[in-house]
Amino acid sequence: MQSTTYSLDSIRSDFPVLERKVRDNKPLVYLDNAATAQKPIQVIDAITDYYKNHNSNIHRAVHALAEESTEAFEATRGKVAKFLNVANTKEIIFVKGTTEAINLVAYAWGRDNVQKGDIVVTTEYEHHSNIVPWQLLTQETGAELKYIDIDENGELMLEQLDEYLATGKVKLVAVSHVSNVLGTITDVKEVIKKCKNADAKILIDGAQAVPHMKVDIGNLGCDFYAFSAHKMLGPTGVGVLWARKELLEKMRPFLGGGDMIREVHKYETTWNDLPYKFEAGTPNVADVICFTAAIDYLTKIGMDNVRNHEIELTKYALEKMSKVKGIVIYGPKDPKKQGGVISFNFKDVHPHDVATIVDKNGVAIRSGHHCAQVLMDKLEVAATNRASFYIYTTKQEVDALIDSLEHVAKVFKL
Amino acid sequence: MSADPIYTEMIIEYSRNPSNFGKIENPHIHRHDSNPLCGDSIDLYVNVDGNKITEVKFDGKGCAICMACTSVLTEMIKGKNLEEVKNFKKDDLLSELGLGHLIKTSPVRIKCALLSLKALKYGIYSYFVDKMNDVEAAGKLKEEAASLY
């Protein structure tokens, strides 16, 4: 049973950077969590401790430090598996981020399983990392790339998926669990059910989901799931690909090199067991090991509590933001249907001007296309502003955002 | 809130009502340029009579800084000789809008401010190479354009 009290003060005191003053001594209001999350002292200390006391390469030497590092590295694998309710830890593959995880699938699975005439399906609200690998794959193989469109609420029009699946040609559906721009939560259970019925594989980009809500891969029923550590309090340079053992066993390796081999001869090589077959070269040992501290931190708070906190903040922010003069908010505008992400624009004011003005008040939001140019085209904008929340975000910080946005409206005489 | 060193009345005014906004059909000089990270995207059109700039227009999308700086640049170069414009420095443009401080304070936004000048220098460079066959002058311009930001 998770605790029902959510101690915002005590959480905030664990994040040294939140004490920063920026831009003429304004307290930092960090609302760019969809890009990357800040790190608690527990994670920062773990990194220092690793390099001070344990640093060693893993999986090879027999000396004490190597043993400690190997053990800690594999312990994180176990921790990730438990966090996501994955029974077989060999299905957890460490990569450098969500992007690499998706590319791994596109190369190692895609090139042997997608052919001319086949269809790969993605959606209009994907990040470039869940579009470009599929463009490369379909262009190379002669397969077709199809998009599930979004409706005016920023939700997927799943009836289009039915049409695509009905052709019997769909080999893979690649969809994000939560949109990084609109915050829309995909009905992944429904998507997975449809894919299973049509015998299509399903990949879920969980970069914006795993940090913010309980994700139970063991019960989801998808085939591939990818996410990054740095958006969930962990270090940069660590990502996870989860895939079914049956698929991983049949897949060819992605990168060749050390650690992924069993035996190397002049002209042939046999592969190492899972998961090492997909982890060529020295991995990001230190950061993988310290990722444990981030998972522990989130587990202690409880993912349901994280989600509830963000629902409350999003509700509060949507109510207040919708009253700012000249503002246009994109996406579901329903805290139950979206993550703690709100994208918006001011009528004909460029998002970079908005971000620069609010930055003067210490408020960090993101402006740009958010690596989602297909979505920008759909919304008929060049860019949007995005505020995104996390476990340490307070209502006072949302108020600071609103004050700054009102100032924008004033400056531009909206 | 204190007076903003970037979003002055003049910048806001220019961004809302840009000068010389539009397109020239079949111009002597045409240059498209963009800032991929922030999405400013402009097309600059220039007509020349002999050595003199007779007509300048631009269109595109961009932030207030980009729109204001491009507007002012078009106003400043109209009627000038290519020789004068060739020697135009970034301070000449930035000081006109009181944005000289951006060089030090905002390495990100300086790109918005100087996009049009970069486009202009590259545009004149191509003109020198293609139409006037002055490779030496062109080479210097290209170097300058590339080192603006």
Coordinates of C-alpha atoms in Angstrom, one line a residue, chain A residues 45-315:
Chain A
D45 CA 25.5 11.0 -4.5
A46 CA 25.3 7.6 -6.2
I47 CA 27.3 8.8 -9.2
T48 CA 30.0 10.3 -6.9
D49 CA 30.1 7.2 -4.8
Y50 CA 30.4 5.0 -7.9
Y51 CA 33.4 6.9 -9.3
K52 CA 35.0 7.3 -5.8
N53 CA 34.7 3.8 -4.6
H54 CA 33.7 1.2 -7.3
N55 CA 34.7 2.3 -10.8
S56 CA 35.5 -0.7 -13.0
N57 CA 34.5 -2.3 -16.3
I58 CA 32.0 -5.1 -16.0
H59 CA 31.5 -8.7 -17.2
R60 CA 35.1 -9.5 -17.7
A61 CA 37.8 -9.1 -15.0
V62 CA 37.7 -11.2 -11.8
H63 CA 39.0 -8.5 -9.4
A64 CA 36.9 -7.1 -6.6
L65 CA 35.9 -3.9 -8.2
A66 CA 34.8 -5.6 -11.4
E67 CA 32.7 -7.9 -9.4
E68 CA 31.1 -5.1 -7.5
S69 CA 30.4 -3.1 -10.6
T70 CA 29.0 -6.1 -12.5
E71 CA 26.8 -7.0 -9.6
A72 CA 25.5 -3.4 -9.3
F73 CA 24.9 -3.2 -13.0
E74 CA 22.9 -6.4 -13.0
A75 CA 21.0 -5.4 -9.9
T76 CA 19.7 -2.3 -11.8
R77 CA 18.5 -4.7 -14.6
G78 CA 16.5 -6.5 -11.9
K79 CA 15.3 -3.3 -10.5
V80 CA 14.0 -2.1 -13.8
A81 CA 12.3 -5.5 -14.4
K82 CA 10.5 -5.3 -11.1
F83 CA 9.5 -1.6 -11.6
L84 CA 7.8 -2.5 -14.9
N85 CA 6.5 -5.9 -13.7
V86 CA 8.7 -7.9 -16.2
A87 CA 9.2 -11.5 -15.1
N88 CA 12.3 -12.2 -17.2
T89 CA 15.2 -9.8 -16.5
K90 CA 16.9 -11.0 -19.7
E91 CA 14.3 -9.1 -21.6
I92 CA 15.7 -5.8 -20.3
I93 CA 18.3 -4.3 -22.6
F94 CA 20.3 -1.2 -21.7
V95 CA 20.8 1.3 -24.5
K96 CA 21.6 5.0 -24.4
G97 CA 18.1 6.2 -24.7
T98 CA 14.6 5.8 -26.2
T99 CA 15.9 6.8 -29.6
E100 CA 18.5 4.1 -29.7
A101 CA 16.0 1.5 -28.4
I102 CA 13.6 2.3 -31.3
N103 CA 16.5 2.3 -33.9
L104 CA 17.6 -1.1 -32.5
V105 CA 14.1 -2.5 -33.3
A106 CA 14.0 -0.9 -36.7
Y107 CA 17.4 -2.4 -37.7
A108 CA 17.6 -5.7 -35.9
W109 CA 13.9 -6.7 -36.1
G110 CA 12.7 -4.5 -39.0
R111 CA 15.2 -5.5 -41.6
D112 CA 14.4 -9.2 -41.3
N113 CA 10.6 -8.9 -40.9
V114 CA 9.4 -6.0 -43.0
Q115 CA 9.4 -6.3 -46.8
K116 CA 8.1 -4.6 -49.9
G117 CA 4.3 -4.4 -49.8
D118 CA 4.2 -4.5 -46.0
I119 CA 2.9 -1.6 -43.9
V120 CA 4.4 0.1 -40.8
V121 CA 2.0 2.3 -38.9
T122 CA 2.9 5.3 -36.7
T123 CA 1.0 8.3 -35.6
E124 CA 0.8 12.1 -36.2
Y125 CA 1.8 12.8 -32.6
E126 CA 5.1 10.9 -32.6
H127 CA 8.5 12.3 -31.6
H128 CA 10.9 12.2 -34.5
S129 CA 12.6 9.2 -32.9
N130 CA 9.4 7.2 -33.6
I131 CA 9.1 8.4 -37.2
V132 CA 12.5 8.7 -38.8
P133 CA 13.7 5.1 -38.0
W134 CA 10.5 3.9 -39.7
Q135 CA 11.0 6.2 -42.7
L136 CA 14.5 4.8 -43.1
L137 CA 13.2 1.2 -42.8
T138 CA 10.3 1.6 -45.2
Q139 CA 12.4 3.5 -47.7
E140 CA 15.0 0.8 -47.7
T141 CA 12.6 -2.1 -47.9
G142 CA 9.9 -0.7 -50.1
A143 CA 7.3 -1.0 -47.4
E144 CA 4.7 1.6 -46.8
L145 CA 4.5 4.0 -43.9
K146 CA 1.1 5.0 -42.7
Y147 CA -0.1 7.5 -40.0
I148 CA -2.9 7.4 -37.6
D149 CA -4.3 11.0 -37.6
I150 CA -5.3 13.0 -34.5
D151 CA -8.7 14.6 -34.0
E152 CA -9.3 18.2 -32.8
N153 CA -8.8 17.1 -29.1
G154 CA -5.4 15.7 -30.0
E155 CA -6.5 12.1 -29.7
L156 CA -5.8 9.3 -32.1
M157 CA -8.4 8.3 -34.6
L158 CA -8.2 4.6 -34.0
E159 CA -10.7 3.7 -36.6
Q160 CA -7.9 4.4 -39.1
L161 CA -5.8 1.8 -37.4
D162 CA -8.7 -0.7 -38.0
E163 CA -8.6 0.2 -41.7
Y164 CA -4.8 -0.3 -42.0
L165 CA -5.0 -3.6 -40.0
A166 CA -7.8 -4.9 -42.2
T167 CA -5.5 -4.9 -45.2
G168 CA -3.5 -7.8 -43.5
K169 CA -0.3 -6.1 -44.5
V170 CA 0.6 -4.3 -41.2
K171 CA 3.8 -5.7 -39.7
L172 CA 4.3 -3.2 -37.0
V173 CA 2.5 -0.4 -35.2
A174 CA 4.7 2.1 -33.4
V175 CA 3.0 4.5 -31.1
S176 CA 3.9 6.7 -28.1
H177 CA 2.3 5.9 -24.8
V178 CA 2.0 9.7 -24.0
S179 CA 2.5 12.4 -26.5
N180 CA 5.5 14.6 -25.7
V181 CA 3.8 17.7 -27.1
L182 CA 0.0 17.4 -26.4
G183 CA 0.3 15.1 -23.3
T184 CA -2.4 12.9 -24.8
I185 CA -2.4 9.4 -23.2
T186 CA -2.8 6.7 -25.8
D187 CA -5.3 4.0 -25.2
V188 CA -2.5 1.5 -25.5
K189 CA -4.7 -1.4 -24.3
E190 CA -7.1 -0.9 -27.1
V191 CA -4.2 -0.4 -29.7
I192 CA -2.5 -3.6 -28.5
K193 CA -5.8 -5.6 -28.6
K194 CA -6.4 -4.5 -32.2
C195 CA -2.8 -5.4 -33.2
K196 CA -3.0 -8.8 -31.6
N197 CA -6.2 -9.6 -33.4
A198 CA -4.5 -8.7 -36.7
D199 CA -1.2 -10.4 -35.9
A200 CA 0.8 -7.1 -36.1
K201 CA 3.7 -6.4 -33.7
I202 CA 3.4 -3.4 -31.5
L203 CA 6.1 -1.0 -30.2
I204 CA 5.4 1.5 -27.5
D205 CA 7.5 4.6 -27.0
G206 CA 7.1 5.1 -23.3
A207 CA 9.6 8.0 -22.8
Q208 CA 6.8 10.3 -21.5
A209 CA 4.9 7.5 -19.6
V210 CA 7.2 5.5 -17.4
P211 CA 8.4 8.6 -15.5
H212 CA 4.9 9.7 -14.8
M213 CA 2.5 6.7 -14.3
K214 CA 2.5 3.1 -13.4
V215 CA 3.4 1.0 -16.4
D216 CA 2.8 -2.7 -16.1
I217 CA 4.6 -4.3 -19.1
G218 CA 3.9 -7.7 -17.8
N219 CA 0.2 -7.2 -18.3
L220 CA 0.2 -4.8 -21.3
G221 CA 0.8 -7.4 -24.0
C222 CA 2.9 -5.3 -26.3
D223 CA 6.0 -6.6 -28.1
F224 CA 8.5 -3.8 -27.7
Y225 CA 8.6 -1.0 -25.1
A226 CA 11.2 1.8 -24.9
F227 CA 12.0 4.6 -22.5
S228 CA 14.8 6.8 -21.1
A229 CA 16.3 7.1 -17.6
H230 CA 17.0 10.9 -17.7
K231 CA 13.3 11.8 -17.8
M232 CA 12.6 9.9 -14.6
L233 CA 15.2 11.4 -12.3
G234 CA 18.0 9.2 -13.6
P235 CA 21.2 10.1 -15.4
T236 CA 21.4 10.9 -19.1
G237 CA 22.8 8.3 -21.5
V238 CA 20.7 5.4 -20.2
G239 CA 17.7 3.9 -21.9
V240 CA 15.8 0.7 -21.8
L241 CA 14.4 -1.5 -24.5
W242 CA 12.1 -4.3 -23.3
A243 CA 11.1 -6.9 -25.9
R244 CA 9.7 -10.4 -25.7
K245 CA 12.3 -13.1 -25.4
E246 CA 11.1 -15.0 -28.4
L247 CA 11.6 -11.9 -30.6
L248 CA 15.0 -11.0 -29.1
E249 CA 16.2 -14.6 -29.6
K250 CA 15.3 -14.5 -33.3
M251 CA 16.6 -11.0 -34.0
R252 CA 20.1 -10.4 -35.4
P253 CA 22.4 -8.2 -33.3
F254 CA 22.3 -4.4 -33.7
L255 CA 25.8 -3.4 -32.9
G256 CA 28.8 -5.8 -33.2
G257 CA 31.7 -5.7 -30.8
G258 CA 32.8 -6.8 -27.4
D259 CA 30.5 -8.5 -24.9
M260 CA 27.8 -9.4 -27.4
I261 CA 29.8 -12.4 -28.7
R262 CA 30.2 -16.0 -27.5
E263 CA 33.1 -17.0 -29.9
V264 CA 34.8 -15.0 -32.6
H265 CA 36.7 -16.6 -35.4
K266 CA 38.2 -15.1 -38.5
Y267 CA 35.1 -15.4 -40.6
E268 CA 32.2 -16.2 -38.2
T269 CA 31.0 -15.3 -34.8
T270 CA 28.4 -16.8 -32.4
W271 CA 26.3 -14.5 -30.3
N272 CA 26.2 -14.1 -26.5
D273 CA 23.0 -14.9 -24.6
L274 CA 20.3 -12.3 -23.9
P275 CA 20.5 -9.5 -23.0
Y276 CA 24.2 -9.2 -23.8
K277 CA 23.7 -10.0 -27.5
F278 CA 22.3 -6.5 -27.8
E279 CA 24.8 -4.7 -25.5
A280 CA 28.0 -4.4 -27.5
G281 CA 30.9 -2.5 -26.1
T282 CA 31.4 -1.1 -22.6
P283 CA 28.0 0.1 -21.6
N284 CA 27.3 3.3 -19.6
V285 CA 28.2 1.4 -16.4
A286 CA 28.1 4.3 -14.0
D287 CA 24.9 5.8 -15.1
V288 CA 23.1 2.5 -15.4
I289 CA 24.1 1.7 -11.8
C290 CA 23.0 5.1 -10.5
F291 CA 19.7 4.7 -12.3
T292 CA 18.8 2.4 -9.4
A293 CA 18.7 5.4 -7.1
A294 CA 16.2 7.1 -9.3
I295 CA 13.9 4.0 -9.5
D296 CA 14.2 3.6 -5.7
Y297 CA 13.2 7.3 -5.3
L298 CA 10.1 7.0 -7.5
T299 CA 9.1 3.6 -5.9
K300 CA 9.2 5.2 -2.5
I301 CA 6.9 8.0 -3.6
G302 CA 4.7 5.5 -5.5
M303 CA 3.8 6.0 -9.2
D304 CA 0.1 6.3 -8.4
N305 CA 0.9 9.3 -6.2
V306 CA 3.1 10.8 -8.9
R307 CA 0.3 10.5 -11.4
N308 CA -2.3 12.0 -9.0
H309 CA 0.0 14.9 -8.2
E310 CA 0.4 15.7 -11.9
I311 CA -3.4 15.4 -12.5
E312 CA -4.0 17.9 -9.8
L313 CA -1.4 20.3 -11.2
T314 CA -2.6 19.9 -14.8
K315 CA -6.2 20.6 -13.7

